[in-house]
Each structure stands twice: as structure tokens, then as C-alpha cells.
Amino acid sequence: LEWDTRVDEPPRPFLRVPVHPKTKKPFIDAEALRFVLEHVWGLDRPNVLLTVTGGATDFDLDSDDKDRLLEGLTDTAKSVGAWFTTGGTSAGIMKYMGLARLL
């Protein structure tokens, strides 16, 4: 696992699960990952797990649309007890998912 190791800001709840370059399988199994999220970070077990994927084509939203999207994602996650996962790139919809976690 790779942790959020920025030194200029407080740590944020972010980790990256690397995959094997040949098999494309994660280097950690789902149960070990769940253990970290629940017992190390102290997160409640989710009621819903949402995986957000899409093209990594970068696009920009105007300020109002961006605010609505980020607030909607955050409010939804909190209200239903969801965890979101993404492909981890900072492009396309996944970029906005990353921004939503900062709220």
C-alpha cells in the first residue's frame, strides 16, 4: 500500500493499491485492504461500495457544475454510508472524485 505522505498538509484518507505489472492483480487482497480501512483508519464498514470509472480524458466543469457535483458526491456518500473507489488518475471524472474527498 502507498500512503498519502505529503508533508506540507495534514494526511488525507487516501491510499493506492499497486498492481503487479505482469498479472495486473493487486498486491493486497480485499480482506487486508478492508482491515486497513476499518481498523487502522477507523472507518465504518460501508453500506454501499461505489466504483467510479470512465475515460481519463480531462475535462473542466464550470464553477457551479463543479460545486454541485462535489457536494452531491459528498452528501450522497455520507447519507448512505458509501465508500468510493476510482482508477486513481487525476483526470476525467476521477479527478473530481479526488477533489470531493477534500471536502
mmCIF file of N, CA and C in Angstrom:
data_model
loop_
_atom_site.group_PDB
_atom_site.id
_atom_site.type_symbol
_atom_site.label_atom_id
_atom_site.label_comp_id
_atom_site.label_asym_id
_atom_site.label_seq_id
_atom_site.Cartn_x
_atom_site.Cartn_y
_atom_site.Cartn_z
ATOM 1 N N LEU A 1 0.839 -1.172 0.000
ATOM 2 C CA LEU A 1 0.000 0.000 0.000
ATOM 3 C C LEU A 1 0.884 1.235 0.000
ATOM 4 N N GLU A 2 0.451 2.231 -0.696
ATOM 5 C CA GLU A 2 1.146 3.505 -0.684
ATOM 6 C C GLU A 2 0.250 4.503 0.029
ATOM 7 N N TRP A 3 0.759 5.125 1.076
ATOM 8 C CA TRP A 3 0.002 6.060 1.884
ATOM 9 C C TRP A 3 0.182 7.474 1.373
ATOM 10 N N ASP A 4 -0.737 8.332 1.726
ATOM 11 C CA ASP A 4 -0.634 9.763 1.457
ATOM 12 C C ASP A 4 0.489 10.290 2.336
ATOM 13 N N THR A 5 1.603 10.670 1.734
ATOM 14 C CA THR A 5 2.785 11.048 2.511
ATOM 15 C C THR A 5 3.186 12.499 2.330
ATOM 16 N N ARG A 6 2.262 13.361 1.934
ATOM 17 C CA ARG A 6 2.606 14.768 1.784
ATOM 18 C C ARG A 6 3.008 15.346 3.128
ATOM 19 N N VAL A 7 4.033 16.158 3.136
ATOM 20 C CA VAL A 7 4.494 16.754 4.388
ATOM 21 C C VAL A 7 4.001 18.180 4.560
ATOM 22 N N ASP A 8 3.500 18.786 3.505
ATOM 23 C CA ASP A 8 3.076 20.174 3.591
ATOM 24 C C ASP A 8 1.622 20.339 4.026
ATOM 25 N N GLU A 9 0.893 19.237 4.182
ATOM 26 C CA GLU A 9 -0.513 19.285 4.580
ATOM 27 C C GLU A 9 -0.792 18.124 5.526
ATOM 28 N N PRO A 10 -1.899 18.203 6.271
ATOM 29 C CA PRO A 10 -2.274 17.049 7.100
ATOM 30 C C PRO A 10 -2.582 15.844 6.208
ATOM 31 N N PRO A 11 -2.342 14.627 6.714
ATOM 32 C CA PRO A 11 -2.659 13.435 5.919
ATOM 33 C C PRO A 11 -4.138 13.385 5.565
ATOM 34 N N ARG A 12 -4.426 12.872 4.395
ATOM 35 C CA ARG A 12 -5.805 12.723 3.946
ATOM 36 C C ARG A 12 -6.080 11.224 3.760
ATOM 37 N N PRO A 13 -7.342 10.841 3.845
ATOM 38 C CA PRO A 13 -7.661 9.420 3.701
ATOM 39 C C PRO A 13 -7.522 8.963 2.250
ATOM 40 N N PHE A 14 -6.326 8.622 1.871
ATOM 41 C CA PHE A 14 -6.039 8.212 0.505
ATOM 42 C C PHE A 14 -4.984 7.137 0.534
ATOM 43 N N LEU A 15 -5.182 6.092 -0.200
ATOM 44 C CA LEU A 15 -4.120 5.117 -0.397
ATOM 45 C C LEU A 15 -4.235 4.541 -1.784
ATOM 46 N N ARG A 16 -3.128 4.049 -2.248
ATOM 47 C CA ARG A 16 -3.057 3.478 -3.588
ATOM 48 C C ARG A 16 -2.670 2.017 -3.460
ATOM 49 N N VAL A 17 -3.371 1.169 -4.173
ATOM 50 C CA VAL A 17 -3.067 -0.256 -4.179
ATOM 51 C C VAL A 17 -2.385 -0.571 -5.503
ATOM 52 N N PRO A 18 -1.067 -0.779 -5.478
ATOM 53 C CA PRO A 18 -0.370 -1.080 -6.729
ATOM 54 C C PRO A 18 -0.731 -2.469 -7.249
ATOM 55 N N VAL A 19 -0.598 -2.631 -8.553
ATOM 56 C CA VAL A 19 -0.871 -3.924 -9.180
ATOM 57 C C VAL A 19 0.413 -4.496 -9.766
ATOM 58 N N HIS A 20 0.441 -5.810 -9.848
ATOM 59 C CA HIS A 20 1.593 -6.493 -10.429
ATOM 60 C C HIS A 20 1.671 -6.140 -11.909
ATOM 61 N N PRO A 21 2.844 -5.763 -12.401
ATOM 62 C CA PRO A 21 2.935 -5.312 -13.799
ATOM 63 C C PRO A 21 2.589 -6.385 -14.838
ATOM 64 N N LYS A 22 2.794 -7.644 -14.515
ATOM 65 C CA LYS A 22 2.502 -8.698 -15.496
ATOM 66 C C LYS A 22 1.098 -9.266 -15.337
ATOM 67 N N THR A 23 0.708 -9.578 -14.107
ATOM 68 C CA THR A 23 -0.593 -10.209 -13.900
ATOM 69 C C THR A 23 -1.723 -9.199 -13.773
ATOM 70 N N LYS A 24 -1.383 -7.952 -13.498
ATOM 71 C CA LYS A 24 -2.365 -6.872 -13.291
ATOM 72 C C LYS A 24 -3.256 -7.135 -12.076
ATOM 73 N N LYS A 25 -2.821 -7.998 -11.169
ATOM 74 C CA LYS A 25 -3.563 -8.269 -9.950
ATOM 75 C C LYS A 25 -2.999 -7.401 -8.826
ATOM 76 N N PRO A 26 -3.864 -6.976 -7.899
ATOM 77 C CA PRO A 26 -3.384 -6.139 -6.798
ATOM 78 C C PRO A 26 -2.411 -6.895 -5.904
ATOM 79 N N PHE A 27 -1.505 -6.149 -5.300
ATOM 80 C CA PHE A 27 -0.538 -6.739 -4.383
ATOM 81 C C PHE A 27 -1.128 -6.982 -2.989
ATOM 82 N N ILE A 28 -2.387 -6.661 -2.784
ATOM 83 C CA ILE A 28 -3.044 -6.874 -1.498
ATOM 84 C C ILE A 28 -4.448 -7.413 -1.776
ATOM 85 N N ASP A 29 -4.886 -8.335 -0.925
ATOM 86 C CA ASP A 29 -6.233 -8.859 -1.165
ATOM 87 C C ASP A 29 -7.283 -7.958 -0.516
ATOM 88 N N ALA A 30 -8.519 -8.160 -0.892
ATOM 89 C CA ALA A 30 -9.614 -7.291 -0.457
ATOM 90 C C ALA A 30 -9.795 -7.313 1.060
ATOM 91 N N GLU A 31 -9.611 -8.454 1.686
ATOM 92 C CA GLU A 31 -9.784 -8.536 3.144
ATOM 93 C C GLU A 31 -8.720 -7.727 3.874
ATOM 94 N N ALA A 32 -7.488 -7.767 3.400
ATOM 95 C CA ALA A 32 -6.421 -6.976 4.029
ATOM 96 C C ALA A 32 -6.679 -5.487 3.848
ATOM 97 N N LEU A 33 -7.141 -5.109 2.677
ATOM 98 C CA LEU A 33 -7.473 -3.711 2.419
ATOM 99 C C LEU A 33 -8.620 -3.263 3.327
ATOM 100 N N ARG A 34 -9.644 -4.082 3.450
ATOM 101 C CA ARG A 34 -10.768 -3.764 4.324
ATOM 102 C C ARG A 34 -10.308 -3.612 5.774
ATOM 103 N N PHE A 35 -9.385 -4.475 6.197
ATOM 104 C CA PHE A 35 -8.853 -4.379 7.562
ATOM 105 C C PHE A 35 -8.201 -3.023 7.791
ATOM 106 N N VAL A 36 -7.390 -2.563 6.855
ATOM 107 C CA VAL A 36 -6.741 -1.261 6.996
ATOM 108 C C VAL A 36 -7.779 -0.154 7.099
ATOM 109 N N LEU A 37 -8.758 -0.167 6.215
ATOM 110 C CA LEU A 37 -9.760 0.889 6.201
ATOM 111 C C LEU A 37 -10.601 0.911 7.479
ATOM 112 N N GLU A 38 -10.961 -0.259 7.980
ATOM 113 C CA GLU A 38 -11.819 -0.314 9.158
ATOM 114 C C GLU A 38 -11.056 -0.205 10.470
ATOM 115 N N HIS A 39 -9.925 -0.889 10.574
ATOM 116 C CA HIS A 39 -9.252 -0.996 11.867
ATOM 117 C C HIS A 39 -8.074 -0.042 12.038
ATOM 118 N N VAL A 40 -7.440 0.337 10.961
ATOM 119 C CA VAL A 40 -6.344 1.306 11.068
ATOM 120 C C VAL A 40 -6.893 2.720 10.961
ATOM 121 N N TRP A 41 -7.734 2.964 9.959
ATOM 122 C CA TRP A 41 -8.311 4.298 9.783
ATOM 123 C C TRP A 41 -9.565 4.498 10.610
ATOM 124 N N GLY A 42 -10.177 3.427 11.089
ATOM 125 C CA GLY A 42 -11.364 3.546 11.917
ATOM 126 C C GLY A 42 -12.633 3.887 11.159
ATOM 127 N N LEU A 43 -12.678 3.568 9.866
ATOM 128 C CA LEU A 43 -13.891 3.837 9.088
ATOM 129 C C LEU A 43 -14.952 2.783 9.378
ATOM 130 N N ASP A 44 -16.196 3.201 9.370
ATOM 131 C CA ASP A 44 -17.288 2.236 9.489
ATOM 132 C C ASP A 44 -17.376 1.423 8.205
ATOM 133 N N ARG A 45 -17.795 0.176 8.349
ATOM 134 C CA ARG A 45 -17.996 -0.660 7.169
ATOM 135 C C ARG A 45 -19.065 -0.001 6.298
ATOM 136 N N PRO A 46 -18.825 0.074 4.977
ATOM 137 C CA PRO A 46 -19.780 0.786 4.128
ATOM 138 C C PRO A 46 -21.063 -0.003 3.912
ATOM 139 N N ASN A 47 -22.131 0.744 3.689
ATOM 140 C CA ASN A 47 -23.382 0.131 3.260
ATOM 141 C C ASN A 47 -23.375 -0.084 1.755
ATOM 142 N N VAL A 48 -22.622 0.773 1.074
ATOM 143 C CA VAL A 48 -22.550 0.744 -0.382
ATOM 144 C C VAL A 48 -21.103 0.982 -0.792
ATOM 145 N N LEU A 49 -20.645 0.247 -1.772
ATOM 146 C CA LEU A 49 -19.328 0.471 -2.348
ATOM 147 C C LEU A 49 -19.533 0.875 -3.803
ATOM 148 N N LEU A 50 -19.139 2.093 -4.140
ATOM 149 C CA LEU A 50 -19.325 2.607 -5.494
ATOM 150 C C LEU A 50 -17.975 2.739 -6.183
ATOM 151 N N THR A 51 -17.865 2.153 -7.342
ATOM 152 C CA THR A 51 -16.656 2.269 -8.137
ATOM 153 C C THR A 51 -16.934 3.232 -9.271
ATOM 154 N N VAL A 52 -16.152 4.292 -9.325
ATOM 155 C CA VAL A 52 -16.331 5.319 -10.351
ATOM 156 C C VAL A 52 -15.220 5.166 -11.372
ATOM 157 N N THR A 53 -15.624 4.841 -12.580
ATOM 158 C CA THR A 53 -14.661 4.694 -13.664
ATOM 159 C C THR A 53 -15.163 5.477 -14.866
ATOM 160 N N GLY A 54 -14.305 5.643 -15.795
ATOM 161 C CA GLY A 54 -14.683 6.354 -17.004
ATOM 162 C C GLY A 54 -13.427 6.694 -17.772
ATOM 163 N N GLY A 55 -13.621 7.321 -18.864
ATOM 164 C CA GLY A 55 -12.461 7.750 -19.630
ATOM 165 C C GLY A 55 -11.613 8.706 -18.819
ATOM 166 N N ALA A 56 -10.334 8.643 -19.009
ATOM 167 C CA ALA A 56 -9.432 9.541 -18.292
ATOM 168 C C ALA A 56 -9.202 10.818 -19.089
ATOM 169 N N THR A 57 -10.062 11.054 -20.062
ATOM 170 C CA THR A 57 -9.962 12.292 -20.825
ATOM 171 C C THR A 57 -10.277 13.452 -19.902
ATOM 172 N N ASP A 58 -9.392 14.409 -19.868
ATOM 173 C CA ASP A 58 -9.574 15.532 -18.972
ATOM 174 C C ASP A 58 -10.661 16.454 -19.496
ATOM 175 N N PHE A 59 -11.476 16.961 -18.605
ATOM 176 C CA PHE A 59 -12.488 17.941 -18.957
ATOM 177 C C PHE A 59 -12.650 18.874 -17.777
ATOM 178 N N ASP A 60 -13.146 20.042 -18.038
ATOM 179 C CA ASP A 60 -13.355 21.015 -16.980
ATOM 180 C C ASP A 60 -14.843 21.305 -16.851
ATOM 181 N N LEU A 61 -15.277 21.485 -15.630
ATOM 182 C CA LEU A 61 -16.646 21.887 -15.350
ATOM 183 C C LEU A 61 -16.640 23.339 -14.919
ATOM 184 N N ASP A 62 -17.712 24.055 -15.263
ATOM 185 C CA ASP A 62 -17.773 25.424 -14.764
ATOM 186 C C ASP A 62 -17.976 25.364 -13.251
ATOM 187 N N SER A 63 -17.755 26.460 -12.592
ATOM 188 C CA SER A 63 -17.733 26.516 -11.138
ATOM 189 C C SER A 63 -19.017 25.994 -10.504
ATOM 190 N N ASP A 64 -20.172 26.392 -11.035
ATOM 191 C CA ASP A 64 -21.449 25.946 -10.466
ATOM 192 C C ASP A 64 -21.643 24.439 -10.614
ATOM 193 N N ASP A 65 -21.350 23.902 -11.806
ATOM 194 C CA ASP A 65 -21.490 22.462 -12.029
ATOM 195 C C ASP A 65 -20.518 21.679 -11.149
ATOM 196 N N LYS A 66 -19.297 22.172 -11.030
ATOM 197 C CA LYS A 66 -18.299 21.518 -10.194
ATOM 198 C C LYS A 66 -18.769 21.480 -8.746
ATOM 199 N N ASP A 67 -19.253 22.619 -8.233
ATOM 200 C CA ASP A 67 -19.733 22.668 -6.850
ATOM 201 C C ASP A 67 -20.882 21.698 -6.622
ATOM 202 N N ARG A 68 -21.838 21.649 -7.556
ATOM 203 C CA ARG A 68 -22.979 20.735 -7.424
ATOM 204 C C ARG A 68 -22.517 19.280 -7.421
ATOM 205 N N LEU A 69 -21.589 18.952 -8.324
ATOM 206 C CA LEU A 69 -21.083 17.582 -8.402
ATOM 207 C C LEU A 69 -20.368 17.194 -7.111
ATOM 208 N N LEU A 70 -19.463 18.031 -6.650
ATOM 209 C CA LEU A 70 -18.689 17.700 -5.460
ATOM 210 C C LEU A 70 -19.574 17.611 -4.222
ATOM 211 N N GLU A 71 -20.497 18.549 -4.074
ATOM 212 C CA GLU A 71 -21.411 18.499 -2.928
ATOM 213 C C GLU A 71 -22.329 17.283 -3.017
ATOM 214 N N GLY A 72 -22.787 16.969 -4.214
ATOM 215 C CA GLY A 72 -23.647 15.806 -4.388
ATOM 216 C C GLY A 72 -22.935 14.508 -4.059
ATOM 217 N N LEU A 73 -21.697 14.368 -4.513
ATOM 218 C CA LEU A 73 -20.923 13.160 -4.210
ATOM 219 C C LEU A 73 -20.690 13.027 -2.713
ATOM 220 N N THR A 74 -20.298 14.127 -2.087
ATOM 221 C CA THR A 74 -20.009 14.105 -0.654
ATOM 222 C C THR A 74 -21.269 13.828 0.158
ATOM 223 N N ASP A 75 -22.353 14.520 -0.156
ATOM 224 C CA ASP A 75 -23.607 14.322 0.578
ATOM 225 C C ASP A 75 -24.131 12.901 0.409
ATOM 226 N N THR A 76 -24.039 12.382 -0.812
ATOM 227 C CA THR A 76 -24.509 11.020 -1.071
ATOM 228 C C THR A 76 -23.704 10.005 -0.282
ATOM 229 N N ALA A 77 -22.395 10.141 -0.320
ATOM 230 C CA ALA A 77 -21.534 9.194 0.401
ATOM 231 C C ALA A 77 -21.861 9.196 1.890
ATOM 232 N N LYS A 78 -22.028 10.379 2.455
ATOM 233 C CA LYS A 78 -22.314 10.473 3.886
ATOM 234 C C LYS A 78 -23.703 9.928 4.224
ATOM 235 N N SER A 79 -24.692 10.225 3.393
ATOM 236 C CA SER A 79 -26.063 9.848 3.723
ATOM 237 C C SER A 79 -26.317 8.349 3.618
ATOM 238 N N VAL A 80 -25.626 7.667 2.726
ATOM 239 C CA VAL A 80 -25.861 6.227 2.571
ATOM 240 C C VAL A 80 -24.726 5.379 3.140
ATOM 241 N N GLY A 81 -23.706 6.029 3.694
ATOM 242 C CA GLY A 81 -22.587 5.274 4.252
ATOM 243 C C GLY A 81 -21.775 4.572 3.177
ATOM 244 N N ALA A 82 -21.410 5.319 2.137
ATOM 245 C CA ALA A 82 -20.724 4.720 0.988
ATOM 246 C C ALA A 82 -19.217 4.958 1.025
ATOM 247 N N TRP A 83 -18.504 4.044 0.436
ATOM 248 C CA TRP A 83 -17.099 4.235 0.098
ATOM 249 C C TRP A 83 -17.043 4.325 -1.420
ATOM 250 N N PHE A 84 -16.213 5.221 -1.931
ATOM 251 C CA PHE A 84 -15.985 5.348 -3.361
ATOM 252 C C PHE A 84 -14.596 4.829 -3.694
ATOM 253 N N THR A 85 -14.483 4.121 -4.795
ATOM 254 C CA THR A 85 -13.172 3.755 -5.330
ATOM 255 C C THR A 85 -13.093 4.269 -6.753
ATOM 256 N N THR A 86 -11.871 4.563 -7.193
ATOM 257 C CA THR A 86 -11.665 5.040 -8.562
ATOM 258 C C THR A 86 -10.437 4.363 -9.143
ATOM 259 N N GLY A 87 -10.173 4.665 -10.398
ATOM 260 C CA GLY A 87 -8.964 4.180 -11.039
ATOM 261 C C GLY A 87 -7.718 4.919 -10.568
ATOM 262 N N GLY A 88 -7.909 6.004 -9.851
ATOM 263 C CA GLY A 88 -6.791 6.683 -9.212
ATOM 264 C C GLY A 88 -6.061 7.721 -10.033
ATOM 265 N N THR A 89 -6.534 7.990 -11.231
ATOM 266 C CA THR A 89 -5.844 9.019 -12.007
ATOM 267 C C THR A 89 -6.448 10.383 -11.697
ATOM 268 N N SER A 90 -5.692 11.413 -11.994
ATOM 269 C CA SER A 90 -6.180 12.772 -11.748
ATOM 270 C C SER A 90 -6.653 13.372 -13.064
ATOM 271 N N ALA A 91 -7.584 12.688 -13.691
ATOM 272 C CA ALA A 91 -8.136 13.144 -14.970
ATOM 273 C C ALA A 91 -9.575 12.660 -15.069
ATOM 274 N N GLY A 92 -10.349 13.362 -15.849
ATOM 275 C CA GLY A 92 -11.731 12.968 -16.066
ATOM 276 C C GLY A 92 -12.526 12.989 -14.777
ATOM 277 N N ILE A 93 -13.534 12.128 -14.686
ATOM 278 C CA ILE A 93 -14.394 12.098 -13.514
ATOM 279 C C ILE A 93 -13.622 11.713 -12.270
ATOM 280 N N MET A 94 -12.560 10.931 -12.414
ATOM 281 C CA MET A 94 -11.779 10.510 -11.253
ATOM 282 C C MET A 94 -11.091 11.694 -10.592
ATOM 283 N N LYS A 95 -10.740 12.706 -11.367
ATOM 284 C CA LYS A 95 -10.160 13.928 -10.801
ATOM 285 C C LYS A 95 -11.159 14.580 -9.852
ATOM 286 N N TYR A 96 -12.412 14.623 -10.252
ATOM 287 C CA TYR A 96 -13.433 15.249 -9.416
ATOM 288 C C TYR A 96 -13.739 14.415 -8.174
ATOM 289 N N MET A 97 -13.634 13.110 -8.278
ATOM 290 C CA MET A 97 -13.781 12.264 -7.105
ATOM 291 C C MET A 97 -12.687 12.582 -6.085
ATOM 292 N N GLY A 98 -11.474 12.784 -6.580
ATOM 293 C CA GLY A 98 -10.376 13.158 -5.697
ATOM 294 C C GLY A 98 -10.611 14.493 -5.028
ATOM 295 N N LEU A 99 -11.172 15.434 -5.757
ATOM 296 C CA LEU A 99 -11.481 16.736 -5.161
ATOM 297 C C LEU A 99 -12.595 16.627 -4.129
ATOM 298 N N ALA A 100 -13.555 15.751 -4.363
ATOM 299 C CA ALA A 100 -14.671 15.596 -3.428
ATOM 300 C C ALA A 100 -14.190 15.077 -2.082
ATOM 301 N N ARG A 101 -13.148 14.262 -2.080
ATOM 302 C CA ARG A 101 -12.670 13.716 -0.803
ATOM 303 C C ARG A 101 -12.039 14.779 0.078
ATOM 304 N N LEU A 102 -11.715 15.927 -0.499
ATOM 305 C CA LEU A 102 -11.122 17.007 0.274
ATOM 306 C C LEU A 102 -12.154 17.818 1.029
ATOM 307 N N LEU A 103 -13.438 17.630 0.707
ATOM 308 C CA LEU A 103 -14.496 18.414 1.362
ATOM 309 C C LEU A 103 -14.784 17.903 2.758
#
